[in-house]
Coordinates of C-alpha atoms and ligand atoms in Angstrom, one line a residue:
M1 CA 14.3 6.5 26.8
S2 CA 11.5 6.2 29.0
G3 CA 10.8 3.1 31.8
K4 CA 7.6 2.3 30.8
T5 CA 6.6 -0.9 29.8
R6 CA 5.0 -1.4 26.6
R7 CA 2.0 -4.1 25.4
I8 CA 3.2 -5.7 22.0
G9 CA 0.5 -7.2 20.2
I10 CA 2.2 -10.5 18.2
Y11 CA 0.7 -12.1 15.5
G12 CA 1.7 -14.3 13.1
G13 CA -0.2 -16.2 10.8
T14 CA 0.5 -18.1 7.2
F15 CA -1.5 -15.3 5.8
D16 CA -1.6 -16.8 2.3
P17 CA -2.8 -14.7 1.4
I18 CA -3.5 -12.4 3.9
H19 CA -7.1 -11.3 4.1
T20 CA -9.7 -8.5 5.8
G21 CA -10.6 -11.3 8.2
H22 CA -6.7 -11.0 9.9
M23 CA -7.1 -7.4 9.1
A24 CA -9.9 -7.1 11.2
A25 CA -8.6 -9.3 14.4
A26 CA -5.8 -7.6 14.3
R27 CA -7.7 -3.9 14.8
G28 CA -9.8 -5.6 17.2
A29 CA -7.1 -7.3 19.4
C30 CA -5.1 -4.0 18.9
Q31 CA -8.1 -1.9 20.7
A32 CA -9.1 -4.6 23.3
L33 CA -5.6 -5.0 24.5
G34 CA -4.0 -1.6 24.3
V35 CA -1.6 -2.3 22.7
D36 CA 1.5 0.0 21.4
R37 CA 2.7 -2.2 19.1
L38 CA 1.4 -4.7 16.6
L39 CA 4.1 -7.1 15.1
L40 CA 2.4 -8.8 12.0
I41 CA 4.5 -11.9 11.9
P42 CA 4.3 -14.1 8.3
D43 CA 5.9 -17.5 9.3
G44 CA 8.0 -19.1 7.0
T45 CA 7.6 -22.8 7.0
P46 CA 4.7 -23.6 9.2
P47 CA 5.2 -26.6 12.0
H48 CA 1.2 -27.3 11.7
K49 CA 0.0 -27.4 8.2
E50 CA 1.7 -28.3 4.6
L51 CA 2.0 -24.8 2.2
A52 CA -1.0 -25.6 0.0
E53 CA -0.4 -26.3 -3.7
G54 CA 0.1 -22.5 -5.2
S55 CA 1.0 -21.4 -2.6
A56 CA 2.4 -17.6 -2.4
T57 CA 6.2 -17.5 -2.1
P58 CA 7.6 -16.5 1.4
G59 CA 8.4 -13.4 0.0
D60 CA 5.0 -12.9 -1.5
R61 CA 3.4 -13.4 1.4
L62 CA 5.5 -10.6 3.5
E63 CA 5.2 -8.3 0.7
M64 CA 1.2 -9.0 1.2
A65 CA 1.6 -8.4 5.2
R66 CA 3.5 -5.1 4.7
I67 CA 0.7 -3.7 2.1
A68 CA -2.2 -4.8 4.5
A69 CA -0.7 -3.5 7.4
D70 CA -0.4 -0.1 5.4
R71 CA -4.2 -0.5 4.9
L72 CA -4.4 -1.6 8.6
G73 CA -5.6 1.8 10.0
A74 CA -4.4 0.3 14.0
K75 CA -4.1 3.2 16.4
C76 CA -0.7 2.5 17.3
P77 CA 2.7 1.4 15.1
V78 CA 2.2 -1.8 12.9
E79 CA 5.7 -3.6 11.7
V80 CA 6.2 -6.4 9.2
L81 CA 8.3 -9.1 10.8
D82 CA 10.2 -11.8 8.6
I83 CA 12.1 -13.2 11.6
E84 CA 10.6 -16.7 10.9
Q85 CA 11.0 -16.3 7.0
S86 CA 14.6 -15.4 8.0
R87 CA 15.1 -18.3 10.8
A88 CA 16.0 -21.8 9.0
G89 CA 13.5 -24.5 9.3
K90 CA 10.1 -24.7 10.5
S91 CA 9.3 -21.4 12.5
Y92 CA 8.0 -22.3 15.9
T93 CA 6.3 -19.7 17.9
C94 CA 8.7 -20.5 21.2
D95 CA 11.4 -19.4 19.2
T96 CA 10.4 -16.0 17.7
L97 CA 9.1 -15.2 21.6
R98 CA 12.6 -16.1 22.4
A99 CA 13.9 -13.8 19.7
L100 CA 11.4 -11.2 20.8
R101 CA 11.9 -11.5 24.6
Q102 CA 15.8 -10.7 23.9
R103 CA 14.7 -7.8 21.5
Y104 CA 12.0 -6.2 23.6
P105 CA 13.2 -7.1 27.1
R106 CA 10.9 -5.2 29.5
D107 CA 7.6 -5.2 27.6
E108 CA 4.6 -7.2 28.2
L109 CA 4.2 -9.8 24.9
W110 CA 0.8 -11.1 23.7
L111 CA 0.1 -13.5 21.1
L112 CA -3.1 -13.1 19.1
M113 CA -4.6 -16.5 17.6
G114 CA -8.2 -16.9 16.0
T115 CA -10.0 -20.6 17.9
D116 CA -8.3 -22.7 15.6
M117 CA -5.2 -21.7 16.6
F118 CA -6.0 -21.5 20.3
L119 CA -8.3 -24.8 20.8
T120 CA -4.5 -26.6 19.6
L121 CA -2.3 -24.5 21.3
H122 CA -1.5 -27.6 23.8
Q123 CA 0.3 -29.3 21.1
W124 CA 2.3 -26.4 20.0
R125 CA 6.0 -26.9 20.5
E126 CA 7.2 -25.8 24.2
P127 CA 4.0 -24.7 25.1
E128 CA 5.0 -23.8 28.5
T129 CA 7.6 -21.8 27.0
I130 CA 5.6 -19.7 25.1
C131 CA 2.9 -19.1 27.9
A132 CA 5.9 -17.9 30.0
L133 CA 6.9 -15.3 27.2
A134 CA 3.6 -14.0 26.3
G135 CA -0.1 -13.7 27.6
I136 CA -2.6 -15.1 24.8
C137 CA -5.4 -13.6 23.5
A138 CA -7.8 -15.5 21.5
F139 CA -10.6 -14.4 19.9
G140 CA -13.5 -16.5 17.6
R141 CA -13.5 -16.6 13.7
S142 CA -16.9 -17.6 13.1
A143 CA -20.0 -16.3 15.6
G144 CA -20.1 -19.6 16.8
D145 CA -17.3 -19.6 19.1
G146 CA -19.1 -18.4 22.4
K147 CA -17.8 -19.0 26.1
D148 CA -18.0 -22.3 25.6
T149 CA -15.7 -22.8 22.6
F150 CA -12.4 -21.3 24.4
A151 CA -13.4 -21.9 28.1
P152 CA -11.9 -25.3 28.2
Q153 CA -8.6 -24.6 26.7
K154 CA -8.3 -21.5 28.8
R155 CA -8.7 -23.3 31.8
R156 CA -6.3 -26.3 30.6
L157 CA -3.7 -23.7 29.8
K158 CA -4.4 -22.0 32.8
E159 CA -3.6 -24.5 34.8
R160 CA -0.9 -26.6 33.1
Y161 CA 1.6 -23.8 32.0
G162 CA -0.2 -21.0 33.8
A163 CA -0.8 -19.2 31.4
R164 CA -2.5 -15.2 31.3
V165 CA -5.2 -15.8 28.7
K166 CA -7.2 -12.9 27.5
I167 CA -10.6 -13.8 25.2
I168 CA -12.2 -11.5 23.2
G169 CA -15.0 -10.7 20.8
L170 CA -14.2 -8.8 17.7
P171 CA -16.3 -5.9 16.9
D172 CA -15.6 -6.8 12.9
L173 CA -15.7 -10.2 12.8
V174 CA -15.2 -11.2 8.9
E175 CA -16.3 -15.1 8.3
V176 CA -13.3 -16.1 5.8
S177 CA -10.1 -18.4 5.4
S178 CA -7.6 -18.0 3.4
T179 CA -7.8 -21.5 1.8
Q180 CA -11.7 -19.8 0.9
L181 CA -9.8 -17.0 -1.1
R182 CA -7.4 -19.1 -3.4
A183 CA -9.9 -21.3 -4.5
A184 CA -12.1 -18.1 -5.4
L185 CA -9.1 -16.3 -7.0
A186 CA -8.7 -19.5 -8.8
A187 CA -11.8 -19.7 -10.5
G188 CA -11.3 -15.8 -11.3
E189 CA -13.1 -14.3 -8.8
R190 CA -12.6 -10.9 -7.2
P191 CA -13.0 -11.9 -3.3
D192 CA -14.3 -9.1 -1.3
A193 CA -12.3 -10.1 1.3
L194 CA -9.5 -9.0 0.3
D195 CA -7.9 -5.5 0.5
E196 CA -8.1 -4.1 -2.4
S197 CA -4.5 -3.1 -2.7
V198 CA -3.6 -6.7 -1.7
Y199 CA -5.8 -8.3 -4.2
G200 CA -3.8 -5.6 -6.6
Y201 CA -0.5 -7.1 -5.7
I202 CA -1.9 -10.8 -6.6
L203 CA -3.1 -9.4 -9.8
R204 CA 0.3 -8.2 -10.6
R205 CA 2.5 -11.1 -9.5
R206 CA -0.2 -13.6 -10.7
L207 CA -0.4 -15.4 -7.4
Y208 CA -3.0 -18.1 -7.1
G209 CA -4.3 -19.5 -10.1
T210 CA -4.5 -15.5 -11.0
R211 CA -3.6 -15.0 -14.8
A212 CA -4.4 -11.3 -15.5
D213 CA -3.9 -9.8 -18.3
L214 CA -2.3 -6.3 -17.7
T215 CA -2.5 -4.6 -20.4
R216 CA -6.1 -5.1 -21.0
L217 CA -7.4 -4.3 -16.8
G218 CA -10.6 -3.5 -16.5
W219 CA -10.7 0.7 -14.3
D220 CA -11.2 -1.6 -11.1
D221 CA -8.4 -4.1 -11.1
L222 CA -6.1 -1.4 -12.5
R223 CA -6.6 0.8 -9.7
A224 CA -6.1 -2.0 -7.9
C225 CA -2.8 -2.5 -9.0
S226 CA -1.1 1.1 -8.8
Y227 CA -3.0 1.4 -5.3
S228 CA -0.7 -2.0 -4.4
M229 CA 2.1 0.3 -5.4
I230 CA 1.6 2.8 -3.3
R231 CA 1.2 4.5 0.3
A232 CA -2.2 4.0 1.6
K233 CA -2.2 7.8 2.6
R234 CA -1.2 8.7 -1.0
I235 CA -4.3 6.8 -2.6
P236 CA -6.8 9.3 -2.2
H237 CA -4.5 12.0 -4.4
V238 CA -4.4 9.7 -6.6
W239 CA -8.4 8.8 -6.6
G240 CA -8.9 12.5 -6.6
C241 CA -6.8 12.9 -9.7
E242 CA -8.3 10.6 -11.4
E243 CA -11.8 12.3 -10.6
E244 CA -11.0 15.7 -11.6
A245 CA -8.5 14.6 -14.8
V246 CA -12.3 12.9 -16.0
R247 CA -13.9 16.2 -15.6
L248 CA -11.5 18.6 -17.0
A249 CA -10.8 15.7 -19.8
R250 CA -14.5 16.3 -20.3
R251 CA -14.3 20.0 -20.1
W252 CA -12.1 20.4 -22.8
G253 CA -12.2 17.8 -25.5
A254 CA -9.9 15.2 -23.8
N255 CA -10.1 11.5 -24.0
P256 CA -11.7 10.6 -20.9
D257 CA -10.4 7.1 -20.6
D258 CA -6.9 8.2 -21.2
A259 CA -7.3 11.2 -18.6
R260 CA -8.7 8.6 -16.6
A261 CA -6.0 5.9 -17.0
A262 CA -3.0 8.8 -17.1
A263 CA -4.1 9.8 -13.1
I264 CA -4.3 6.8 -12.2
L265 CA -1.2 5.2 -13.1
H266 CA 0.7 8.1 -12.3
D267 CA 2.6 8.1 -8.7
C268 CA 2.6 4.5 -9.4
T269 CA 6.7 4.6 -8.6
K270 CA 6.1 7.6 -6.1
Y271 CA 7.5 4.7 -3.4
L272 CA 10.7 3.4 -5.1
N273 CA 14.2 4.5 -3.6
L274 CA 16.9 6.7 -5.9
E275 CA 18.2 3.1 -6.3
E276 CA 15.2 1.3 -7.9
Q277 CA 14.6 4.3 -9.8
L278 CA 17.6 4.0 -11.3
S279 CA 17.4 0.3 -11.9
L280 CA 14.0 1.1 -13.9
C281 CA 15.7 3.8 -15.8
E282 CA 18.4 1.5 -17.0
K283 CA 16.1 -1.5 -17.7
Y284 CA 13.9 0.7 -19.8
G285 CA 16.3 3.6 -21.4
I286 CA 14.9 6.5 -19.8
L287 CA 17.4 8.8 -20.5
L288 CA 18.2 11.4 -17.3
D289 CA 20.2 14.7 -17.0
D290 CA 22.0 15.5 -13.7
M291 CA 19.2 17.1 -12.0
E292 CA 17.2 13.9 -12.8
R293 CA 19.8 11.6 -11.6
V294 CA 19.4 13.0 -8.5
T295 CA 16.1 14.7 -8.0
L296 CA 13.2 11.2 -6.8
K297 CA 10.3 13.8 -7.2
L298 CA 11.2 14.0 -11.4
L299 CA 12.1 10.2 -11.3
H300 CA 8.8 8.9 -10.8
A301 CA 7.3 10.8 -13.5
K302 CA 10.2 8.9 -16.2
T303 CA 10.0 5.3 -14.5
G304 CA 6.0 5.7 -13.6
A305 CA 5.6 6.2 -17.9
A306 CA 7.5 3.1 -18.1
I307 CA 6.2 1.0 -16.4
A308 CA 2.3 2.7 -18.0
G309 CA 3.5 1.8 -21.4
E310 CA 5.7 -0.9 -20.9
E311 CA 3.5 -3.8 -18.1
Y312 CA 0.2 -1.8 -18.8
G313 CA 0.1 -1.4 -21.8
M314 CA -0.6 2.0 -22.2
S315 CA -0.7 4.1 -25.3
E316 CA 1.9 7.1 -25.9
A317 CA -0.2 9.9 -25.4
I318 CA -1.4 8.6 -21.7
C319 CA 2.4 7.6 -20.7
S320 CA 4.0 10.9 -22.5
A321 CA 1.3 12.9 -19.7
I322 CA 2.8 10.9 -16.9
Y323 CA 6.1 11.5 -18.1
Y324 CA 5.9 15.0 -18.1
H325 CA 3.3 15.4 -15.2
T326 CA 5.7 16.9 -12.6
T327 CA 7.9 19.1 -14.6
G328 CA 5.9 20.0 -17.8
R329 CA 6.9 20.8 -21.3
A330 CA 7.1 23.4 -23.9
D331 CA 4.0 23.0 -26.4
M332 CA 2.2 20.3 -23.6
T333 CA -0.3 18.3 -25.4
Q334 CA -4.0 19.0 -24.1
L335 CA -4.0 15.7 -22.0
E336 CA -0.3 16.4 -20.9
K337 CA -1.7 19.7 -19.4
I338 CA -4.8 18.1 -17.5
L339 CA -2.4 15.6 -15.8
Y340 CA 0.3 18.1 -14.9
I341 CA -3.2 20.4 -13.3
A342 CA -5.2 18.0 -12.3
D343 CA -2.1 16.8 -9.9
Y344 CA -1.7 20.1 -8.8
M345 CA -5.4 21.2 -7.5
E346 CA -7.2 17.9 -7.5
P347 CA -10.1 18.3 -4.8
S348 CA -7.5 16.6 -1.8
R349 CA -4.8 19.6 -2.0
D350 CA -5.3 22.5 0.4
F351 CA -2.3 25.4 -0.4
D352 CA -3.3 28.8 -0.4
G353 CA -4.0 29.9 -4.0
V354 CA -5.8 26.4 -5.1
E355 CA -9.5 27.7 -5.1
R356 CA -8.9 30.3 -7.6
L357 CA -7.3 27.8 -9.9
R358 CA -9.7 25.5 -9.4
E359 CA -12.4 28.1 -10.5
L360 CA -9.8 29.3 -13.5
V361 CA -9.2 25.9 -15.1
Y362 CA -12.4 25.4 -16.1
R363 CA -12.9 28.9 -17.5
D364 CA -9.4 28.9 -19.3
L365 CA -6.6 25.8 -18.9
D366 CA -4.1 27.2 -20.2
A367 CA -3.9 30.4 -17.8
A368 CA -4.7 27.6 -14.9
V369 CA -1.1 25.9 -16.6
R370 CA 0.6 28.6 -16.4
L371 CA -0.4 30.0 -13.2
G372 CA 0.3 26.5 -11.7
L373 CA 3.9 26.6 -13.4
E374 CA 4.0 29.9 -11.5
M375 CA 3.3 28.8 -8.1
T376 CA 5.5 25.7 -8.3
I377 CA 8.6 28.2 -9.7
E378 CA 7.8 30.5 -6.6
E379 CA 7.8 27.5 -4.1
M380 CA 10.9 25.8 -5.3
K381 CA 12.6 29.4 -4.9
G382 CA 11.1 29.9 -1.5
Y383 CA 13.0 26.6 -1.1
G384 CA 16.5 27.8 -2.9
S385 CA 15.8 24.4 -5.0
P386 CA 16.6 24.3 -8.0
V387 CA 13.6 25.1 -10.9
H388 CA 13.8 21.9 -13.6
E389 CA 14.5 23.8 -17.2
K390 CA 11.6 21.6 -18.7
T391 CA 9.0 23.6 -16.4
L392 CA 10.3 27.1 -17.7
E393 CA 10.1 26.4 -21.0
A394 CA 7.5 25.1 -20.2
L395 CA 5.9 28.3 -18.8
D396 CA 8.1 30.2 -21.4
F397 CA 5.7 28.9 -23.8
L398 CA 2.8 29.7 -22.5
R399 CA 3.1 33.4 -22.1
K400 CA 4.1 33.7 -25.5
E401 CA 1.0 31.7 -26.8
Q402 CA -0.6 34.1 -24.5
K403 CA 1.1 37.0 -25.6
K404 CA 0.1 35.7 -29.6
N405 CA -3.2 35.1 -28.8
N406 CA -4.0 38.5 -27.2
G407 CA -2.7 40.2 -30.3
Ligands
ATP1 P1 -5.6 -21.1 5.9 O1 -7.2 -21.5 5.4 O2 -4.6 -21.2 4.5 O3 -5.7 -22.1 6.7 P2 -5.6 -18.8 7.6 O4 -7.6 -18.1 6.8 O5 -6.6 -19.4 8.4 O6 -5.4 -19.3 6.3 P3 -4.0 -17.9 8.5 O7 -2.8 -17.6 8.3 O8 -3.3 -19.6 9.0 O9 -5.4 -18.0 7.7 O10 -4.6 -18.0 10.2 C1 -3.2 -16.7 11.1 C2 -4.0 -16.5 12.4 O11 -5.2 -15.5 11.7 C3 -4.7 -17.7 13.2 O12 -4.3 -17.2 14.3 C4 -6.1 -18.1 12.4 O13 -6.8 -18.4 13.9 C5 -6.3 -16.3 12.4 N1 -7.7 -16.2 11.5 C6 -7.7 -15.9 9.7 N2 -9.0 -16.2 9.4 C7 -9.4 -15.2 10.6 C8 -10.9 -14.8 10.5 N3 -11.1 -14.7 9.2 N4 -11.4 -13.7 11.9 C9 -10.1 -13.9 13.0 N5 -9.0 -14.9 12.7 C10 -8.7 -15.2 11.9

């Protein structure tokens, strides 16, 4: 390990829910301080305020913070810690900082906070400990928070506790509070100041008085729900797959809405681990062969289909397209072929031969699926990985069809 002192940004809050104001503040502070790592810490029981009625549980607030951390676009690693939630009693920042000082004995700690928190800091428990253990980085929550807002408190903290205080301006200030968002959500609105995936999580968990019927969602809400289940880096693929699947459905006479729904949900369980996948298989009675039981890549198609049907009320045709989107099968439906090939060659995919597939698929769907299957089989052989029998059967079936058609 290098001996270099790192700067660690520590951003705590109730995050009930975490919103784009928090996210912009985190990004802005990381940039201004040049931090090497950001810690997001949702509190357990905040000492300074009663949690509002209808608040999310600590577990849900933690999960929303994890989703937001993944979407933050910070230039440094971001970690979400549950140290305040796992500690009994009220969440005091001085205790958290003591724990973090042990964890990072040589690093520079910086506590990030907005105007409201900064102006009351001298009333927190052990402000002298807080100021001794960390620098304070404060930022305005509204455009009206200027120098005059911060100066007296900065002076006081310096004089009383020898605090190191840095006041920064946020380049992307979002003037919003969680209180406003809870009210908007309860009134059935979709607030702009919520990240799409955080909003999807709220819908799925029916938080803050939202009462979404997951089986009757509009496209935007279905996307939000699906994206809330996957990592940010996969979203361009799912979006590309949706666009491609709809285009292909229009070209080949399949139902574009079915293609869209199948594509939006096809990877929704992609990030579950083996244990979680197997437990879903048990819950939904999904039968697995020996290879599927140990191959994560194959399991997500089965569990994704089950979630699409059971939670989002999707039709048999859509679920079946999701079920076979990784392996294919003999005698695939039009929709199954479309999802299979859209997943393979959507615009964000980049591999040798993808251009040929893109050209072929709008001329001859079967030929493109055949080529996709052949390429997959070759690739698996290259890795020395076994090929699922359904994939071999799919190719065999299409080759026989081709022979029949060629007379
Ligand atoms: P509530 O409305 O429930 O009181 P909140 O929106 O104030 O919530 P908190 O989770 O209490 O959010 O805030 C955590 C930290 O983020 C605090 O330091 C707060 O000052 C800061 N903060 C909250 N909203 C913003 C915002 N829009 N811009 C910048 N900082 C913010």
